[in-house]
């Protein structure tokens, strides 16, 4: 297999003082080139293996605003190429897998037939075809397995390496919080008697150690799940916003700001996380002085809790707000992120 395919390798040095330009993005022609290169590379690899694959017209229709930092355009182009390559190879693997299942079932049925002695040639042919399809599928899966971008990181200083290690440690603690929510919507509450001045929509998400498919590195990376958009993948010298293979951006740490604050929340849910701090209570219907409005018979108390708020944003359009049940873990991670970001800027 190494004779037909070699995965790309990149050596990146983690350091600061990299110029960033929000306005310069991977334009549509470069995107199309990367996309088509990925598909064509996969077709060429598969043709070398089997010389019997046909594909129709390649076309796309999209117009997406890009959030990229310009200094990572080459890496983004490589990732786009990689994902379309993997998609093409994966589609072929599915086709061969279905064919193998069909032939295997046909062979099994024929071998168990009461008249199997009449079908010796058919059994012989099916046995050969099953074995051939299995070998072909194994070859395609090997290509799929080797379709990845390998990035090796080197650090310009021991301090940078240590600070990234501190960030990883802080994330390990952060992801262990009982609850993490993606806050997806907020509006002013117009009910004059309601204790909550703002109504917010939230969805529980996960933070985990993860990487986008097909990208391998010698350092750990971690993921912020995003309920209503692309997920964020953090690597030593950039952050990838990945929604689909056609909607991807690479962000410089210098561009991605992380703001931390403590937010008070009226938690009506009976399942308050064990690591959440309860700081008081109020009533569902209240008077201006904070006392319960006795006109409402079924009025009830609502715990007031504190959550750690992590706000990711860029000037180019990133705007994501997360609530963390454990304020200390959220604060510690935010501090380590900003320490690492500052060190990158000044290195």
Coordinates of C-alpha atoms in Angstrom, one line a residue:
X1 CA 0.0 0.0 0.0
X2 CA 2.9 2.4 0.7
X3 CA 3.7 2.2 -3.1
X4 CA 0.3 3.8 -3.9
X5 CA -0.2 6.3 -1.1
X6 CA 1.8 8.3 1.3
X7 CA 0.1 10.5 3.8
X8 CA 1.3 14.1 4.1
X9 CA 3.4 15.1 7.1
X10 CA 3.9 18.6 8.5
X11 CA 6.4 19.9 11.0
X12 CA 5.1 23.0 12.9
X13 CA 6.9 25.1 15.4
X14 CA 4.7 26.5 18.2
X15 CA 5.7 30.2 18.7
X16 CA 4.1 33.6 18.8
X17 CA 4.4 36.8 16.8
X18 CA 2.6 35.5 13.8
X19 CA 0.9 38.1 11.7
X20 CA -2.9 37.7 11.4
X21 CA -5.3 39.1 8.9
X22 CA -9.0 38.6 9.4
X23 CA -9.9 39.8 5.9
X24 CA -7.7 37.4 3.9
X25 CA -9.3 33.9 3.5
X26 CA -9.0 30.9 1.4
X27 CA -10.9 32.1 -1.7
X28 CA -13.4 30.1 -3.6
X29 CA -11.0 29.1 -6.4
X30 CA -8.4 27.7 -3.9
X31 CA -11.2 25.9 -2.0
X32 CA -12.4 24.3 -5.2
X33 CA -8.8 23.3 -6.0
X34 CA -8.3 21.7 -2.6
X35 CA -11.6 19.9 -2.8
X36 CA -11.1 18.6 -6.3
X37 CA -7.4 17.6 -5.5
X38 CA -8.6 15.5 -2.6
X39 CA -11.2 13.7 -4.7
X40 CA -8.8 13.2 -7.6
X41 CA -6.1 11.9 -5.4
X42 CA -8.5 9.3 -3.9
X43 CA -9.7 8.3 -7.4
X44 CA -6.1 7.9 -8.6
X45 CA -5.2 5.8 -5.6
X46 CA -8.2 3.6 -6.1
X47 CA -7.6 3.3 -9.8
X48 CA -4.1 2.1 -9.1
X49 CA -5.6 -0.6 -6.9
X50 CA -8.4 -1.8 -9.2
X51 CA -8.5 0.3 -12.4
X52 CA -12.3 -0.1 -12.5
X53 CA -13.9 2.9 -10.8
X54 CA -16.1 5.5 -12.4
X55 CA -17.2 8.8 -11.0
X56 CA -19.6 11.4 -12.3
X57 CA -19.4 15.1 -12.5
X58 CA -17.9 16.9 -9.5
X59 CA -19.9 20.0 -8.5
X60 CA -20.7 22.0 -5.5
X61 CA -22.8 25.0 -4.5
X62 CA -22.0 26.8 -1.3
X63 CA -21.3 30.4 -0.1
X64 CA -20.1 30.4 3.5
X65 CA -18.5 33.3 5.4
X66 CA -15.1 32.3 6.6
X67 CA -13.6 32.9 10.0
X68 CA -10.0 32.0 9.2
X69 CA -6.8 33.5 10.4
X70 CA -4.8 34.0 7.2
X71 CA -1.5 32.5 8.5
X72 CA -3.0 28.9 8.4
X73 CA -4.3 28.9 4.9
X74 CA -2.0 26.1 3.8
X75 CA -3.0 23.8 6.6
X76 CA -6.7 24.5 6.0
X77 CA -6.2 23.7 2.3
X78 CA -4.5 20.4 3.3
X79 CA -7.4 19.5 5.6
X80 CA -10.1 20.2 3.0
X81 CA -8.2 18.1 0.5
X82 CA -7.9 15.3 3.1
X83 CA -11.6 15.2 3.9
X84 CA -12.8 15.0 0.3
X85 CA -10.2 12.3 -0.3
X86 CA -11.5 10.4 2.8
X87 CA -15.1 10.8 1.6
X88 CA -14.3 9.4 -1.8
X89 CA -12.4 6.5 -0.5
X90 CA -15.1 5.9 2.2
X91 CA -17.9 5.8 -0.4
X92 CA -16.0 3.2 -2.4
X93 CA -15.5 1.2 0.8
X94 CA -19.3 1.2 1.5
X95 CA -19.9 0.0 -2.1
X96 CA -17.5 -2.9 -1.7
X97 CA -18.8 -3.8 1.7
X98 CA -22.4 -4.1 0.4
X99 CA -21.2 -6.2 -2.5
X100 CA -19.3 -8.5 -0.1
X101 CA -22.3 -8.9 2.1
X102 CA -24.5 -9.8 -0.9
X103 CA -22.0 -12.3 -2.3
X104 CA -21.5 -13.9 1.2
X105 CA -25.2 -14.3 1.7
X106 CA -25.6 -15.8 -1.8
X107 CA -22.7 -18.2 -1.2
X108 CA -24.0 -19.2 2.2
X109 CA -27.5 -19.9 0.8
X110 CA -26.1 -21.9 -2.1
X111 CA -23.9 -24.0 0.2
X112 CA -26.9 -24.8 2.4
X113 CA -29.2 -25.7 -0.5
X114 CA -30.5 -29.3 -0.7
X115 CA -29.4 -29.3 -4.3
X116 CA -25.9 -27.9 -3.6
X117 CA -24.3 -30.8 -5.4
X118 CA -25.8 -29.3 -8.6
X119 CA -24.2 -25.9 -8.0
X120 CA -20.5 -26.9 -7.6
X121 CA -19.4 -24.4 -10.3
X122 CA -21.6 -21.6 -8.8
X123 CA -20.2 -22.3 -5.4
X124 CA -16.7 -22.2 -6.7
X125 CA -17.3 -18.9 -8.6
X126 CA -19.0 -17.3 -5.5
X127 CA -16.2 -18.5 -3.3
X128 CA -13.6 -16.8 -5.6
X129 CA -15.7 -13.6 -5.8
X130 CA -16.2 -13.4 -2.0
X131 CA -12.4 -13.7 -1.5
X132 CA -11.7 -11.2 -4.2
X133 CA -14.1 -8.7 -2.8
X134 CA -12.8 -9.2 0.7
X135 CA -9.2 -8.5 -0.5
X136 CA -10.4 -5.4 -2.4
X137 CA -12.2 -4.1 0.6
X138 CA -9.2 -4.7 2.8
X139 CA -7.1 -2.7 0.4
X140 CA -9.6 0.2 0.3
X141 CA -9.7 0.2 4.1
X142 CA -6.0 0.4 4.2
X143 CA -6.0 3.4 2.0
X144 CA -8.7 5.0 4.2
X145 CA -6.6 4.2 7.3
X146 CA -3.6 5.9 5.8
X147 CA -5.6 9.0 4.6
X148 CA -4.6 11.4 7.3
X149 CA -2.5 14.5 7.9
X150 CA 0.3 14.0 10.4
X151 CA 1.4 17.1 12.2
X152 CA 4.5 17.0 14.4
X153 CA 4.8 19.9 16.9
X154 CA 8.1 21.4 18.1
X155 CA 8.2 24.2 20.6
X156 CA 10.3 27.3 20.4
X157 CA 10.8 27.2 24.1
X158 CA 10.4 24.9 27.1
X159 CA 8.1 27.4 28.7
X160 CA 5.6 27.1 25.8
X161 CA 5.6 23.4 26.1
X162 CA 5.0 23.6 29.8
X163 CA 2.2 26.1 29.5
X164 CA 0.4 23.9 26.9
X165 CA 0.8 21.0 29.3
X166 CA -0.8 23.2 32.0
X167 CA -3.7 24.0 29.6
X168 CA -4.2 20.3 28.9
X169 CA -4.2 19.6 32.7
X170 CA -6.8 22.4 33.2
X171 CA -9.0 21.0 30.5
X172 CA -8.8 17.5 32.0
X173 CA -10.3 19.1 35.2
X174 CA -12.8 21.3 33.3
X175 CA -14.4 18.4 31.3
X176 CA -15.0 16.6 34.6
X177 CA -17.6 19.3 35.6
X178 CA -21.0 17.8 36.3
X179 CA -22.8 19.9 33.7
X180 CA -21.7 21.9 30.7
X181 CA -24.2 23.9 28.6
X182 CA -24.1 25.7 25.3
X183 CA -26.2 28.8 25.8
X184 CA -27.9 29.2 22.5
X185 CA -30.4 32.0 23.0
X186 CA -31.3 34.8 25.3
X187 CA -33.8 37.6 25.4
X188 CA -35.2 40.1 27.9
X189 CA -38.1 38.7 30.0
X190 CA -41.1 41.0 29.6
X191 CA -43.1 39.4 32.4
X192 CA -43.1 42.2 35.1
X193 CA -43.7 39.8 38.0
X194 CA -41.0 37.2 37.0
X195 CA -37.9 37.0 39.0
X196 CA -35.8 36.3 35.9
X197 CA -34.9 39.4 33.9
X198 CA -33.5 37.4 31.1
X199 CA -34.8 34.2 29.5
X200 CA -32.1 31.8 28.1
X201 CA -32.1 28.6 26.1
X202 CA -29.4 26.1 26.8
X203 CA -28.4 22.6 25.7
X204 CA -26.1 20.2 27.5
X205 CA -22.9 19.5 25.6
X206 CA -19.6 17.6 26.2
X207 CA -16.0 18.7 26.3
X208 CA -13.6 15.9 25.4
X209 CA -10.1 15.0 24.2
X210 CA -10.6 14.6 20.5
X211 CA -9.3 15.6 17.1
X212 CA -11.0 16.0 13.7
X213 CA -11.0 12.8 11.7
X214 CA -7.8 12.3 9.7
X215 CA -5.6 14.7 11.7
X216 CA -3.0 13.1 13.8
X217 CA -0.5 15.0 16.0
X218 CA 2.2 14.2 18.6
X219 CA 0.3 16.4 21.1
X220 CA -3.1 16.1 22.8
X221 CA -6.0 18.1 21.4
X222 CA -9.4 18.8 22.9
X223 CA -12.9 19.6 21.7
X224 CA -15.7 22.0 22.7
X225 CA -18.9 20.6 21.4
X226 CA -21.2 23.3 19.9
X227 CA -24.9 22.5 19.9
X228 CA -25.9 24.9 17.1
X229 CA -22.8 25.2 15.0
X230 CA -19.3 23.8 14.3
X231 CA -17.3 22.3 17.2
X232 CA -14.0 23.8 18.3
X233 CA -10.8 21.7 18.3
X234 CA -7.8 23.1 20.2
X235 CA -4.3 22.2 19.1
X236 CA -1.0 23.7 20.3
X237 CA -0.8 26.6 17.8
X238 CA -4.3 27.0 16.3
X239 CA -8.0 26.2 16.9
X240 CA -10.1 24.5 14.3
X241 CA -13.8 25.4 13.9
X242 CA -15.3 22.3 12.1
X243 CA -18.9 22.0 11.1
X244 CA -18.7 20.0 7.9
X245 CA -16.0 19.3 5.4
X246 CA -17.2 22.3 3.5
X247 CA -17.4 24.6 6.5
X248 CA -14.1 24.8 8.3
X249 CA -12.0 27.6 9.7
X250 CA -8.6 27.7 11.4
X251 CA -8.2 30.3 14.1
X252 CA -5.1 31.8 15.6
X253 CA -5.0 31.8 19.4
X254 CA -4.3 35.6 19.1
X255 CA -7.7 36.0 17.4
X256 CA -9.8 33.7 19.6
X257 CA -10.6 35.6 22.9
X258 CA -11.9 33.7 25.9
X259 CA -13.7 35.8 28.5
X260 CA -14.6 34.3 31.9
X261 CA -17.2 35.6 34.4
X262 CA -19.4 34.2 37.1
X263 CA -23.1 34.2 36.1
X264 CA -26.0 33.9 38.5
X265 CA -28.8 31.7 37.3
X266 CA -32.3 31.0 38.5
X267 CA -32.2 27.2 38.4
X268 CA -35.7 25.8 38.2
X269 CA -34.5 22.3 37.4
X270 CA -34.7 20.0 40.4
X271 CA -31.5 18.3 39.3
X272 CA -28.9 20.9 40.5
X273 CA -25.4 19.7 39.8
X274 CA -23.5 18.5 42.9
X275 CA -20.6 20.8 42.1
X276 CA -22.7 24.0 41.7
X277 CA -22.7 26.7 44.3
X278 CA -26.2 27.7 45.6
X279 CA -26.0 31.4 46.7
X280 CA -29.6 32.1 47.6
X281 CA -33.2 31.8 46.5
X282 CA -36.0 33.9 45.1
X283 CA -39.7 33.5 44.3
X284 CA -41.2 32.7 40.9
X285 CA -43.4 35.7 41.2
X286 CA -41.9 38.6 43.1
X287 CA -42.6 42.1 44.2
X288 CA -40.2 44.9 43.5
X289 CA -38.7 44.6 47.0
X290 CA -38.0 40.9 46.4
X291 CA -40.8 39.5 48.6
X292 CA -43.2 36.9 47.2
X293 CA -46.3 38.1 45.4
X294 CA -49.0 36.6 47.5
X295 CA -51.6 37.0 44.8
X296 CA -50.3 33.9 43.1
X297 CA -51.4 30.8 45.1
X298 CA -49.0 28.4 43.6
X299 CA -45.9 30.7 43.9
X300 CA -42.7 28.8 44.7
X301 CA -39.1 29.4 45.5
X302 CA -36.3 29.1 43.0
X303 CA -32.6 28.5 43.9
X304 CA -30.1 31.1 42.8
X305 CA -26.9 29.4 41.6
X306 CA -23.6 30.5 40.2
X307 CA -22.2 29.1 37.0
X308 CA -18.8 29.7 35.3
X309 CA -19.3 31.5 32.0
X310 CA -16.8 30.9 29.2
X311 CA -17.4 33.2 26.2
X312 CA -15.5 32.5 23.0
X313 CA -15.4 35.3 20.4
X314 CA -13.5 36.7 17.5
X315 CA -13.8 40.0 15.6
X316 CA -14.6 37.9 12.5
X317 CA -17.8 36.4 14.0
X318 CA -17.2 33.6 16.5
X319 CA -19.7 34.1 19.4
X320 CA -20.2 31.1 21.7
X321 CA -21.2 31.1 25.3
X322 CA -20.8 28.1 27.7
X323 CA -22.0 27.7 31.3
X324 CA -20.0 25.4 33.5
X325 CA -21.5 24.0 36.7
X326 CA -18.2 24.2 38.6
X327 CA -17.0 27.8 38.7
X328 CA -13.6 27.0 40.1
X329 CA -12.8 24.5 37.3
X330 CA -14.1 27.0 34.7
X331 CA -12.0 29.8 36.2
X332 CA -8.8 27.7 36.3
X333 CA -9.2 26.7 32.7
X334 CA -9.8 30.3 31.6
X335 CA -6.7 31.4 33.4
X336 CA -4.5 28.8 31.8
X337 CA -6.0 29.6 28.4
X338 CA -5.2 33.2 28.7
X339 CA -1.7 32.5 30.2
X340 CA -0.9 30.3 27.2
X341 CA -2.4 32.8 24.7
X342 CA -0.3 35.6 26.2
X343 CA 2.8 33.6 26.1
X344 CA 2.2 32.8 22.4
X345 CA 1.9 36.5 21.7
X346 CA 5.1 37.4 23.5
X347 CA 7.3 34.5 22.3

